[in-house]
Amino acid sequence: MSLLLLFGPQVHALHDEKLDHFLSLSLEELMELEVTISTDTKQTLAKAPSAVTVITEEDIKATGATNLVDILESVPGIHIRANQFGFRPLIQIRGATATQTLLMVNGVSMRDLLWGFGFFWKGMPISSIDRIEIIRGPGSALFGADASAGVINVITKAAGKVSHNEVGVRSGSFDTDNGWMQYGDTLNGFDIGLTMDFYNTDGHDPQINTDAQSISDSRSDTNASLAPDKAQYGWKSEEIRFSAAYSNWRLNLDYAKHNEIETGMTGLGVLDPITKADDKRINADLFYNDSQLHPHWIVDAELRFQDYSYSSGDGFQERPPGALSEANTSGIINQMRSAERRISAEASGLYRGFQGQSIRLGTGYIWQDLYRVEQYVNSGSGADGNEIPLGSGLVDLSDTPYAFSPEKRRKIYYVFAQDIWQLATDWELTAGARYDHYSDFGNTFNPRLGLVWQSTDRLTAKLFYGRAFRPPSFQELYASTSNALPNPELKPERSETWELAFSYRLYSNLNLALNLFRYQQTDLIDDVKEPGDTVGTFTNIGEHTIHGIELEAKWQLTDNLRLSGNYTFRDQDDSAFRAFDQPEQDAYLRGDWFFLDHWNWNLQFNWIGERERRANDSRSTLDDYLIVDTTFRFFPGKNWEFATSIRNLFDEDAREYTSPNIPEGLPLPERNFYAEIRYRFNN
């Protein structure tokens, strides 16, 4: 309140400027917004041949989101599931698992060779995000691997021209502190951009009354479980992103690190209070764009480098002391470290020499190298293949067949083509395909078609078809674990999607959208046990089909008040690959009210429907829940900005879906809040 009184006299009546600041774009501006994720060519959102969602920086800020994953739950068809291991967010689209979602930052895939999103992936801070472009549906025809259920591309501020200089601090529940800055300038003809973000939290540390070890104790008459106790989910991070652009060239340098990561529980659901892990990711990207080379050609080229490493520190405590045997005085410890690097190059050209057509041709090469694998254990097989006695010290498995993965390389060659053809004034056809050759499993070919009919200035209809794939991970191809054996003969998982979409502007201030989709997966990979086997072997065995409907509405009631919302229904078949951890239904409602010339009030309702259990799971259906978040933001002038946000306003006892090893489910964060101050420098 003292700060408000201090800066109250400096208020300026800048109604239009602040309205743009809080409500971002009008509905008309939103539909005419240009996106590139759908075709790698600029198109308006209304004509993009995909179900595309764009989230701007101001949209994110108004909701009070502090992390990328906080805002993604507002997108129709997307559900974020918190994993019990490290409370790692898994992005699931349209009923598919998180392995079918391609997440990119500035066009760079965040997937690694072994673990998908990264062993300790935590999302990314919103302070560095300029906008997010999302495709719901297949994207392999342009982006290649993992773009099966959807594609998310996060565009950072440093990757473009930073609009203003700013510093900010935020503090709140769970002993969370966050500070950031952004800087942009032009120096000797170079456009310079820099963002930095530093974050520290103790995590919400949910109470776990019964874990997997509790169940094991009840069967073996032991008393080793650490439950009831809290699962510890604290962590720290630092991100630095720099860019420099001159003429047709741009250089991006990114550094991201997480440390002191508390994993809370193991993958099996055993409380782990000792792990302090870390990871580090470095990216260097060089881009070239020339629109003047030829009257009909625009040429693009890129060269990228990435190095990603992680360490479990002193190790995961997979079982507590006393488990399995009294000789197990230190617990079952598993220390793991790995590092991989990726180098990629791509060149493409956009040809506009034919009337009414835009043809893009391109080719590329990706080299991936899992160049370091280290493992130290005190149980299981030793370096000589013999069983390690319980109570032994750590044994080095590095550079042996018994390490969690061999050091391997993967090489990928690909070519792609796409034609955007204006068939008539109101008809546009997009046809494209991509061919990939993988050094470890062979070839894959993925086409797509999109037909857009803008029948009136109010009604647009779209019909899409696309195929996509997910390559087997190194874990599935080469790594032996306690749960499954590898299979170097695996083929990629494949998918096929049909989609029909309608967008209707009922009035100039009311827009409605309807998406109908059919998503079929084949050659799904699962671990299969033969009679007498204690562990399974990864095999291409499954098929799964999902039908669904997505409804969206945006309503600008007045210049100062906007409502938006969506509803998703997923109808999964009853195959063994049905995703029980995702709700059949969910809904989202958001309101933004700019009032008193200086304030914005955002209110969000996020409803997740109940989730059924598997046939062999005797627990009752997991209850639905409604999370309500609210944020007030005060803008007293050109420079200062204040905000306070309450998350889970009504302290809903929301639970995440888990295996029976955690009978009560994983508690989501209770009611929490933060306060924030930003200062914008005059450029």
XYZ file of C-alpha atoms in Angstrom:
683
model
C 0.000 0.000 0.000
C 2.897 2.355 0.746
C 4.208 1.793 -2.783
C 0.782 2.549 -4.260
C 0.562 5.792 -2.280
C 4.090 6.701 -3.287
C 3.496 6.317 -7.019
C -0.195 7.261 -7.099
C 0.530 10.970 -7.800
C 2.541 9.934 -10.887
C -0.497 8.399 -12.626
C -0.980 9.390 -16.274
C -4.268 9.027 -18.174
C -2.914 6.749 -20.873
C -6.089 4.772 -21.469
C -5.396 3.442 -24.957
C -1.782 2.515 -24.194
C -2.735 0.627 -21.035
C -5.656 -1.095 -22.709
C -3.250 -2.528 -25.267
C -0.915 -3.401 -22.416
C -3.489 -5.541 -20.626
C -5.932 -6.804 -23.211
C -3.285 -7.234 -25.907
C -5.099 -7.665 -29.247
C -8.690 -7.134 -30.308
C -10.512 -10.076 -31.892
C -10.055 -8.572 -35.357
C -6.330 -8.083 -34.748
C -6.025 -11.574 -33.316
C -7.497 -13.270 -36.404
C -5.184 -11.209 -38.647
C -2.119 -12.002 -36.524
C 0.597 -13.622 -38.635
C 2.013 -16.986 -37.533
C 4.705 -19.206 -39.009
C 4.407 -22.473 -37.063
C 1.767 -24.003 -39.335
C 3.599 -23.698 -42.666
C 6.993 -22.076 -41.889
C 5.597 -19.214 -43.983
C 3.800 -16.160 -42.642
C 0.018 -16.583 -42.703
C -2.825 -15.032 -40.774
C -4.213 -17.045 -37.894
C -7.579 -17.247 -39.671
C -6.053 -18.929 -42.759
C -3.448 -21.140 -41.085
C -4.048 -24.749 -42.255
C -3.952 -26.151 -38.703
C -5.640 -25.698 -35.342
C -3.296 -22.932 -34.187
C -3.218 -21.027 -30.899
C -1.053 -17.960 -30.310
C -0.320 -16.669 -26.810
C 1.356 -13.269 -26.544
C 3.616 -11.940 -23.807
C 0.905 -9.605 -22.505
C -1.662 -12.432 -22.439
C 0.700 -14.518 -20.322
C 1.492 -11.674 -17.961
C -2.175 -10.792 -17.397
C -2.950 -14.341 -16.181
C -0.250 -14.222 -13.503
C 1.534 -17.229 -15.020
C 5.185 -17.452 -13.967
C 6.166 -20.517 -16.007
C 5.416 -21.779 -19.511
C 3.423 -24.749 -18.192
C 1.109 -22.441 -16.193
C -0.313 -20.920 -19.381
C -0.482 -24.073 -21.554
C -3.369 -25.508 -19.522
C -5.488 -22.667 -20.955
C -5.182 -24.102 -24.492
C -7.987 -26.441 -25.645
C -6.921 -30.062 -25.902
C -3.833 -29.632 -23.684
C -3.509 -31.175 -20.217
C -0.407 -30.756 -18.050
C 0.240 -33.778 -15.829
C 2.659 -33.452 -12.928
C 4.909 -36.498 -12.654
C 5.693 -37.815 -9.179
C 9.400 -37.888 -10.124
C 10.615 -34.321 -9.601
C 7.101 -32.933 -10.119
C 8.130 -32.781 -13.768
C 5.395 -31.281 -16.020
C 4.310 -33.551 -18.881
C 2.517 -31.836 -21.777
C -0.254 -34.064 -23.135
C -2.332 -33.111 -26.184
C -5.663 -34.636 -27.244
C -5.370 -37.752 -25.107
C -1.895 -38.769 -26.295
C 1.057 -39.199 -23.961
C 3.683 -36.478 -23.518
C 6.076 -38.419 -25.791
C 3.837 -37.417 -28.731
C 4.297 -33.657 -28.133
C 7.121 -31.720 -29.782
C 8.295 -28.787 -27.671
C 10.641 -26.302 -29.339
C 12.329 -23.094 -28.212
C 13.055 -20.824 -31.176
C 12.608 -23.846 -33.427
C 15.014 -26.069 -31.446
C 13.596 -29.339 -30.127
C 13.901 -29.692 -26.342
C 13.864 -33.481 -26.541
C 16.917 -35.522 -25.660
C 17.940 -38.959 -26.839
C 17.217 -40.823 -23.600
C 14.463 -39.236 -21.533
C 12.215 -37.130 -23.744
C 11.725 -33.611 -22.355
C 14.905 -33.851 -20.306
C 15.375 -35.768 -17.094
C 14.709 -32.746 -14.873
C 12.779 -30.477 -17.252
C 10.917 -27.731 -15.340
C 9.356 -25.671 -18.103
C 10.793 -22.192 -18.602
C 10.249 -18.751 -17.034
C 7.760 -16.433 -18.706
C 10.119 -13.462 -18.314
C 12.050 -14.667 -21.385
C 8.988 -15.510 -23.556
C 7.812 -13.176 -26.316
C 5.059 -15.443 -27.666
C 3.998 -19.077 -27.949
C 2.687 -20.679 -31.137
C 0.886 -24.023 -30.813
C -0.381 -26.572 -33.345
C -2.877 -29.112 -32.098
C -2.416 -31.958 -34.532
C 0.434 -33.499 -36.559
C 3.504 -31.502 -37.524
C 6.014 -34.079 -38.757
C 5.664 -32.943 -42.388
C 7.561 -29.802 -41.368
C 9.269 -30.519 -38.055
C 10.045 -34.229 -38.175
C 10.228 -36.354 -35.023
C 7.827 -36.286 -32.070
C 5.319 -33.884 -33.687
C 2.510 -36.428 -33.521
C -0.220 -34.976 -31.287
C 0.967 -31.381 -31.410
C 3.780 -28.843 -31.688
C 4.654 -26.016 -29.294
C 7.187 -23.383 -30.341
C 8.284 -20.873 -27.703
C 9.756 -17.699 -29.195
C 11.989 -15.892 -26.739
C 12.461 -12.147 -26.467
C 16.157 -12.344 -27.180
C 15.429 -14.208 -30.419
C 13.640 -11.113 -31.741
C 14.026 -7.423 -31.071
C 13.579 -6.702 -27.351
C 10.902 -3.983 -27.206
C 11.997 -2.338 -23.943
C 14.439 -2.601 -21.056
C 13.063 -3.976 -17.798
C 13.973 -5.409 -14.405
C 11.629 -7.272 -12.082
C 11.426 -9.214 -8.835
C 8.833 -11.641 -7.530
C 8.450 -13.371 -4.148
C 5.820 -15.673 -2.728
C 4.754 -18.960 -1.184
C 7.026 -21.978 -0.761
C 9.952 -19.596 -0.124
C 9.972 -18.738 -3.819
C 12.112 -15.853 -5.097
C 12.556 -14.779 -8.705
C 14.450 -11.946 -10.379
C 14.852 -11.084 -14.048
C 15.976 -8.443 -16.530
C 15.720 -7.773 -20.249
C 17.776 -5.418 -22.377
C 17.642 -4.422 -26.020
C 19.561 -1.851 -28.021
C 21.151 -1.096 -31.389
C 24.937 -0.774 -31.365
C 26.908 0.022 -34.531
C 24.198 -1.495 -36.693
C 23.761 -4.618 -34.521
C 20.431 -5.319 -32.815
C 21.304 -6.672 -29.363
C 18.948 -8.599 -27.086
C 19.618 -10.021 -23.622
C 17.356 -11.661 -21.008
C 18.349 -13.149 -17.648
C 16.195 -14.989 -15.104
C 17.135 -16.416 -11.673
C 14.716 -18.563 -9.688
C 14.711 -20.359 -6.345
C 11.925 -22.313 -4.619
C 11.515 -24.869 -1.840
C 8.579 -26.398 -3.733
C 5.136 -27.189 -2.373
C 6.358 -30.474 -0.760
C 3.087 -32.467 -0.615
C 2.345 -34.897 2.217
C 2.623 -38.560 1.125
C 1.005 -40.903 3.640
C 1.676 -44.150 1.768
C 4.310 -44.836 -0.886
C 5.484 -47.870 -2.841
C 7.824 -48.902 -0.016
C 4.870 -48.894 2.418
C 3.156 -51.453 0.196
C 6.357 -53.508 -0.015
C 6.726 -53.384 3.795
C 3.230 -54.743 4.270
C 4.054 -57.733 2.073
C 7.509 -58.505 3.494
C 6.926 -57.601 7.166
C 9.574 -54.842 7.098
C 9.411 -51.252 8.303
C 11.657 -49.330 5.901
C 9.246 -46.820 4.359
C 9.824 -43.141 5.075
C 6.103 -42.437 4.707
C 4.221 -40.650 6.036
C 6.402 -37.692 5.121
C 6.649 -34.894 2.600
C 7.923 -35.297 -0.961
C 10.527 -32.577 -1.443
C 10.331 -30.682 -4.739
C 12.618 -27.645 -4.366
C 14.936 -26.421 -7.130
C 16.927 -23.478 -8.462
C 17.439 -22.247 -11.998
C 19.240 -19.651 -14.041
C 18.651 -18.764 -17.691
C 20.634 -16.360 -19.864
C 19.658 -15.689 -23.488
C 21.561 -13.394 -25.854
C 21.060 -12.474 -29.493
C 22.811 -10.237 -32.018
C 21.455 -9.453 -35.487
C 23.054 -7.651 -38.399
C 21.690 -7.376 -41.924
C 20.638 -10.916 -42.973
C 22.351 -12.673 -40.046
C 21.264 -13.493 -36.509
C 23.107 -15.270 -33.685
C 21.307 -16.719 -30.633
C 23.176 -17.964 -27.539
C 21.187 -19.655 -24.736
C 22.307 -21.008 -21.367
C 19.924 -22.754 -18.954
C 20.765 -24.561 -15.725
C 18.800 -26.211 -12.913
C 20.523 -27.211 -9.689
C 19.706 -28.591 -6.240
C 16.754 -30.366 -7.842
C 14.822 -32.415 -5.298
C 13.082 -35.314 -7.019
C 10.677 -36.048 -4.146
C 9.945 -39.617 -5.221
C 11.422 -42.223 -7.503
C 9.690 -43.360 -10.649
C 8.305 -46.321 -8.725
C 6.785 -44.016 -6.114
C 9.256 -44.364 -3.205
C 10.030 -41.247 -1.154
C 13.538 -39.983 -1.923
C 14.741 -37.266 0.491
C 18.424 -37.208 -0.495
C 18.661 -36.457 -4.228
C 20.128 -33.072 -5.180
C 20.410 -33.220 -8.960
C 21.343 -30.757 -11.687
C 21.268 -30.274 -15.442
C 22.654 -27.791 -17.967
C 21.730 -26.921 -21.546
C 23.749 -24.706 -23.945
C 22.499 -23.644 -27.387
C 24.221 -21.667 -30.142
C 22.202 -20.949 -33.307
C 23.200 -19.026 -36.433
C 20.514 -17.954 -38.959
C 20.653 -16.426 -42.434
C 17.702 -14.975 -44.356
C 17.893 -13.314 -47.764
C 14.751 -11.978 -49.406
C 16.685 -10.012 -52.076
C 18.705 -12.840 -53.623
C 16.204 -13.294 -56.469
C 12.860 -11.632 -57.288
C 11.026 -14.921 -56.765
C 13.129 -16.573 -54.035
C 13.562 -16.128 -50.273
C 16.471 -18.178 -48.927
C 16.823 -19.386 -45.330
C 19.692 -21.273 -43.702
C 20.504 -22.244 -40.143
C 23.297 -23.918 -38.202
C 22.604 -25.078 -34.638
C 24.608 -26.560 -31.762
C 23.278 -27.924 -28.470
C 24.951 -29.570 -25.478
C 22.829 -31.063 -22.692
C 24.092 -32.787 -19.532
C 22.592 -33.978 -16.274
C 23.742 -35.507 -13.000
C 21.873 -37.124 -10.117
C 24.491 -35.754 -7.695
C 25.057 -38.216 -4.856
C 22.473 -40.459 -6.473
C 18.817 -41.402 -6.440
C 17.755 -43.283 -3.328
C 15.574 -45.830 -5.068
C 14.872 -47.732 -1.831
C 15.382 -46.483 1.754
C 17.751 -48.075 4.306
C 16.419 -51.395 5.564
C 14.481 -52.197 2.404
C 14.952 -55.741 1.103
C 17.490 -56.579 3.833
C 18.888 -55.302 7.139
C 22.277 -55.295 5.396
C 20.985 -52.474 3.228
C 22.120 -49.743 5.628
C 22.609 -47.013 2.993
C 19.537 -47.656 0.890
C 19.576 -48.588 -2.778
C 21.615 -45.840 -4.463
C 21.835 -45.144 -8.183
C 24.167 -42.379 -9.370
C 23.634 -41.456 -13.019
C 25.271 -38.907 -15.306
C 25.032 -38.394 -19.024
C 25.784 -35.790 -21.670
C 24.790 -35.460 -25.288
C 25.343 -32.951 -28.052
C 23.498 -32.172 -31.250
C 24.631 -30.376 -34.404
C 22.118 -29.603 -37.142
C 22.077 -27.700 -40.419
C 19.156 -26.794 -42.665
C 18.680 -24.846 -45.891
C 15.383 -23.976 -47.532
C 13.974 -21.700 -50.186
C 10.542 -20.138 -50.676
C 9.587 -19.721 -54.353
C 6.796 -17.345 -55.396
C 7.266 -17.329 -59.167
C 3.965 -19.094 -59.862
C 0.835 -17.008 -59.543
C -1.138 -17.825 -56.419
C 1.431 -20.309 -55.068
C 4.180 -20.323 -52.424
C 6.467 -23.345 -52.739
C 9.006 -24.158 -50.040
C 11.784 -26.724 -50.600
C 14.339 -27.700 -47.989
C 16.868 -30.212 -46.756
C 18.752 -30.782 -43.521
C 21.063 -32.945 -41.441
C 21.078 -33.711 -37.687
C 23.940 -35.368 -35.787
C 23.245 -36.477 -32.197
C 25.863 -37.974 -29.891
C 25.283 -39.468 -26.436
C 28.949 -39.049 -25.620
C 29.065 -39.615 -21.854
C 27.270 -42.215 -19.724
C 28.323 -42.820 -16.112
C 26.617 -44.964 -13.494
C 27.458 -46.078 -9.946
C 25.195 -48.493 -8.047
C 25.201 -50.603 -4.892
C 22.714 -53.254 -6.034
C 21.844 -55.289 -9.114
C 24.471 -56.447 -11.587
C 28.062 -55.311 -11.147
C 30.606 -54.479 -13.827
C 31.437 -58.201 -14.127
C 27.799 -59.249 -14.448
C 27.624 -60.774 -10.979
C 25.062 -59.702 -8.392
C 26.217 -56.941 -6.019
C 25.636 -57.976 -2.355
C 23.274 -55.684 -0.441
C 25.205 -53.349 1.826
C 28.110 -52.996 -0.609
C 29.652 -49.696 -1.599
C 29.060 -48.092 -4.979
C 30.278 -50.028 -8.010
C 31.255 -48.243 -11.246
C 29.284 -49.538 -14.254
C 30.529 -46.881 -16.685
C 31.814 -48.215 -20.026
C 30.352 -51.676 -19.350
C 27.325 -53.452 -20.864
C 25.539 -53.033 -17.508
C 25.392 -49.210 -17.523
C 21.932 -47.738 -18.050
C 22.744 -46.968 -21.703
C 25.620 -47.402 -24.133
C 27.233 -44.319 -25.651
C 25.677 -44.075 -29.108
C 25.176 -41.719 -32.050
C 22.213 -41.008 -34.310
C 22.340 -39.355 -37.737
C 19.306 -37.983 -39.574
C 19.000 -36.763 -43.166
C 15.765 -35.183 -44.355
C 14.118 -33.338 -47.252
C 10.756 -31.586 -47.300
C 8.474 -29.791 -49.740
C 5.343 -27.705 -49.330
C 2.999 -25.838 -51.665
C 0.489 -23.213 -50.492
C -1.888 -22.795 -53.425
C -4.573 -20.093 -53.650
C -7.101 -22.126 -55.659
C -9.644 -19.294 -55.691
C -10.374 -16.125 -53.795
C -11.884 -18.050 -50.897
C -10.099 -21.436 -51.243
C -6.511 -22.256 -50.211
C -4.807 -25.654 -50.346
C -1.632 -26.551 -48.448
C 0.123 -29.787 -49.408
C 3.428 -30.919 -47.963
C 5.568 -33.924 -47.134
C 8.844 -34.773 -45.423
C 11.185 -37.749 -45.811
C 13.543 -38.644 -42.923
C 16.317 -41.228 -42.894
C 17.527 -42.384 -39.440
C 20.816 -44.205 -39.055
C 19.425 -46.533 -36.379
C 16.029 -47.637 -37.745
C 15.587 -46.517 -41.359
C 13.162 -44.279 -43.218
C 9.873 -42.537 -42.572
C 7.635 -40.482 -44.889
C 4.977 -38.104 -43.589
C 2.550 -36.123 -45.766
C -0.101 -33.590 -44.818
C -2.950 -31.727 -46.526
C -4.910 -28.683 -45.421
C -7.882 -27.124 -47.214
C -9.177 -23.739 -46.018
C -12.491 -22.297 -47.233
C -13.279 -18.748 -46.155
C -16.880 -18.858 -47.329
C -17.753 -15.444 -45.889
C -15.933 -12.772 -43.943
C -17.436 -14.406 -40.837
C -17.186 -18.161 -41.470
C -14.021 -20.170 -42.154
C -13.964 -23.955 -42.575
C -10.805 -26.086 -42.543
C -10.156 -29.744 -43.354
C -6.808 -31.311 -42.383
C -5.061 -34.642 -42.832
C -1.600 -35.523 -41.600
C 0.750 -38.343 -40.650
C 3.461 -38.120 -37.994
C 5.952 -40.294 -36.100
C 7.924 -40.694 -32.890
C 11.324 -42.401 -33.190
C 12.215 -44.946 -30.492
C 14.348 -43.396 -27.775
C 17.800 -44.661 -26.873
C 16.271 -46.016 -23.672
C 13.907 -48.206 -25.730
C 16.580 -49.180 -28.258
C 19.611 -49.793 -26.046
C 19.100 -49.294 -22.281
C 18.406 -52.141 -19.852
C 16.441 -51.132 -16.754
C 14.778 -52.930 -13.858
C 11.453 -52.566 -15.686
C 12.233 -53.405 -19.322
C 14.838 -54.670 -21.777
C 15.799 -52.781 -24.961
C 15.076 -53.800 -28.528
C 17.379 -52.436 -31.298
C 14.885 -53.648 -33.940
C 12.158 -51.181 -32.957
C 10.312 -49.142 -35.577
C 8.950 -45.632 -34.977
C 5.505 -45.070 -33.537
C 3.156 -43.650 -36.161
C -0.025 -41.601 -36.159
C -2.683 -40.429 -38.583
C -5.013 -37.487 -37.951
C -8.167 -36.190 -39.634
C -9.592 -32.879 -38.487
C -12.531 -30.629 -39.390
C -12.566 -27.094 -37.980
C -14.948 -24.146 -38.130
C -14.409 -20.566 -37.011
C -17.433 -18.251 -36.925
C -17.514 -14.584 -35.985
C -21.091 -14.238 -34.762
C -20.603 -10.537 -34.137
C -17.584 -8.277 -34.485
C -16.916 -8.836 -30.778
C -17.771 -12.565 -30.512
C -15.804 -15.390 -32.126
C -16.696 -19.094 -31.883
C -14.627 -22.107 -32.972
C -15.297 -25.834 -33.277
C -12.714 -28.580 -33.940
C -13.541 -32.239 -34.573
C -10.635 -34.686 -34.742
C -9.787 -38.361 -35.149
C -6.303 -39.335 -33.980
C -5.081 -42.902 -34.616
C -1.773 -44.274 -33.355
C -0.107 -47.460 -34.600
C 3.118 -49.381 -33.845
C 3.020 -48.067 -30.284
C 5.959 -49.207 -28.174
C 5.413 -51.078 -24.904
C 7.343 -53.550 -22.776
C 5.963 -57.037 -23.409
C 6.519 -59.958 -21.033
C 6.680 -63.494 -22.321
C 5.505 -66.355 -20.043
C 8.062 -66.859 -17.278
C 9.790 -63.486 -17.841
C 10.219 -61.136 -14.876
C 10.782 -58.072 -17.088
C 9.390 -57.195 -20.491
C 11.064 -56.231 -23.762
C 10.169 -53.083 -25.680
C 8.093 -54.068 -28.728
C 5.984 -52.375 -31.426
C 2.653 -53.829 -30.473
C -0.079 -51.274 -29.866
C -2.834 -49.353 -31.626
C -4.972 -46.608 -30.161
C -7.695 -44.305 -31.506
C -8.985 -41.072 -29.992
C -11.946 -39.006 -31.201
C -12.562 -35.580 -29.785
C -14.169 -32.196 -29.929
C -12.776 -28.798 -28.934
C -14.968 -25.715 -28.473
C -13.637 -22.165 -28.086
C -15.190 -18.740 -27.565
C -13.801 -15.210 -27.279
C -16.154 -12.377 -26.357
C -15.134 -8.713 -26.129
C -18.071 -7.428 -24.052
C -16.721 -3.886 -23.840
C -13.453 -2.136 -24.598
C -12.376 -2.935 -21.033
C -13.819 -6.432 -20.528
C -13.077 -9.688 -22.310
C -14.224 -13.255 -21.655
C -12.740 -16.355 -23.237
C -13.030 -20.069 -22.646
C -12.861 -23.539 -24.098
C -14.130 -27.075 -23.568
C -12.511 -30.362 -24.643
C -14.022 -33.837 -24.877
C -11.778 -36.856 -25.599
C -13.276 -40.234 -26.479
C -10.558 -42.891 -26.232
C -10.984 -46.494 -27.283
C -10.585 -49.269 -24.707
C -7.174 -50.498 -25.846
C -4.322 -51.150 -23.418
C -2.837 -47.810 -24.520
C -5.687 -45.686 -23.275
C -4.296 -42.727 -21.292
C -6.101 -43.083 -17.958
C -4.073 -40.211 -16.528
C -5.951 -37.743 -18.753
C -9.516 -36.559 -18.173
C -12.254 -37.318 -20.647
C -13.434 -33.713 -20.256
C -11.900 -30.427 -19.189
C -12.858 -26.771 -19.456
C -11.274 -23.352 -19.022
C -12.810 -19.905 -18.464
C -10.974 -16.598 -18.284
C -12.023 -13.022 -17.670
C -9.973 -9.818 -18.025
C -11.331 -6.534 -16.714
C -9.428 -3.282 -17.106
C -10.880 -0.845 -14.586
C -10.172 2.491 -12.871
C -7.791 3.349 -15.732
C -4.862 1.768 -13.943
C -5.875 -1.746 -12.910
C -6.400 -5.108 -14.558
C -8.172 -7.991 -12.856
C -7.741 -11.489 -14.300
C -9.814 -14.436 -13.104
C -9.333 -18.023 -14.345
C -11.294 -21.225 -13.788
C -9.610 -24.489 -14.785
C -11.795 -27.593 -14.464
C -10.286 -31.076 -14.891
C -12.836 -33.891 -15.102
C -12.699 -37.160 -13.236
C -10.322 -39.882 -14.372
C -11.165 -43.559 -14.427
C -8.863 -46.326 -13.209
C -7.460 -49.277 -15.099
C -9.272 -52.603 -14.848
C -6.672 -53.989 -12.416
C -6.774 -50.862 -10.200
C -9.353 -51.232 -7.416
C -9.225 -47.576 -6.334
C -12.273 -45.401 -6.916
C -12.403 -42.950 -9.811
C -10.131 -39.947 -9.267
C -12.310 -36.950 -8.471
C -12.561 -33.939 -10.719
C -11.274 -30.609 -9.470
C -11.655 -26.881 -10.130
C -8.662 -24.579 -9.703
C -9.385 -20.843 -9.523
C -6.552 -18.313 -9.973
C -6.790 -14.545 -9.751
C -4.316 -11.747 -10.464
C -4.470 -8.001 -9.928
C -2.061 -5.842 -11.890
C -1.524 -2.103 -11.288
C 0.108 0.152 -13.872
C 0.585 3.636 -12.381
C 2.551 5.086 -15.285
C 4.994 4.347 -18.059
C 7.675 2.808 -15.873
C 6.290 0.977 -12.847
C 4.084 -2.098 -12.664
C 2.853 -4.038 -9.620
C 1.009 -7.330 -9.370
C -0.251 -9.805 -6.839
C -1.598 -13.238 -7.666
C -3.396 -15.953 -5.706
C -3.205 -19.444 -7.165
C -5.744 -22.119 -6.181
C -7.828 -19.386 -4.557
C -10.251 -21.754 -2.782
C -7.552 -24.213 -1.651
C -8.946 -27.117 -3.677
C -7.620 -30.546 -2.666
C -6.597 -31.462 -6.215
C -4.830 -34.762 -6.897
C -2.777 -35.917 -9.840
C -3.220 -39.381 -11.321
C -0.606 -41.900 -10.123
C -0.084 -45.643 -10.146
C -1.419 -47.719 -7.190
C 2.030 -47.332 -5.605
C 0.792 -43.955 -4.322
C -2.777 -44.880 -3.335
C -4.018 -41.372 -2.525
C -2.615 -39.737 -5.660
C -0.127 -36.874 -5.877
C -1.382 -33.666 -4.173
C -1.113 -30.547 -6.325
C -0.062 -27.209 -4.763
C -2.380 -25.803 -2.121
C -3.429 -22.144 -2.082
C -0.380 -19.948 -2.688
C 0.407 -16.394 -3.710
C 3.119 -14.021 -4.888
C 3.760 -10.295 -5.233
C 5.672 -8.736 -8.122
C 7.316 -5.424 -9.060
C 8.565 -4.435 -12.540
C 10.388 -1.318 -13.640
C 10.609 -0.364 -17.305
C 13.503 1.866 -18.347
C 13.013 4.587 -20.924
C 14.886 3.332 -24.009
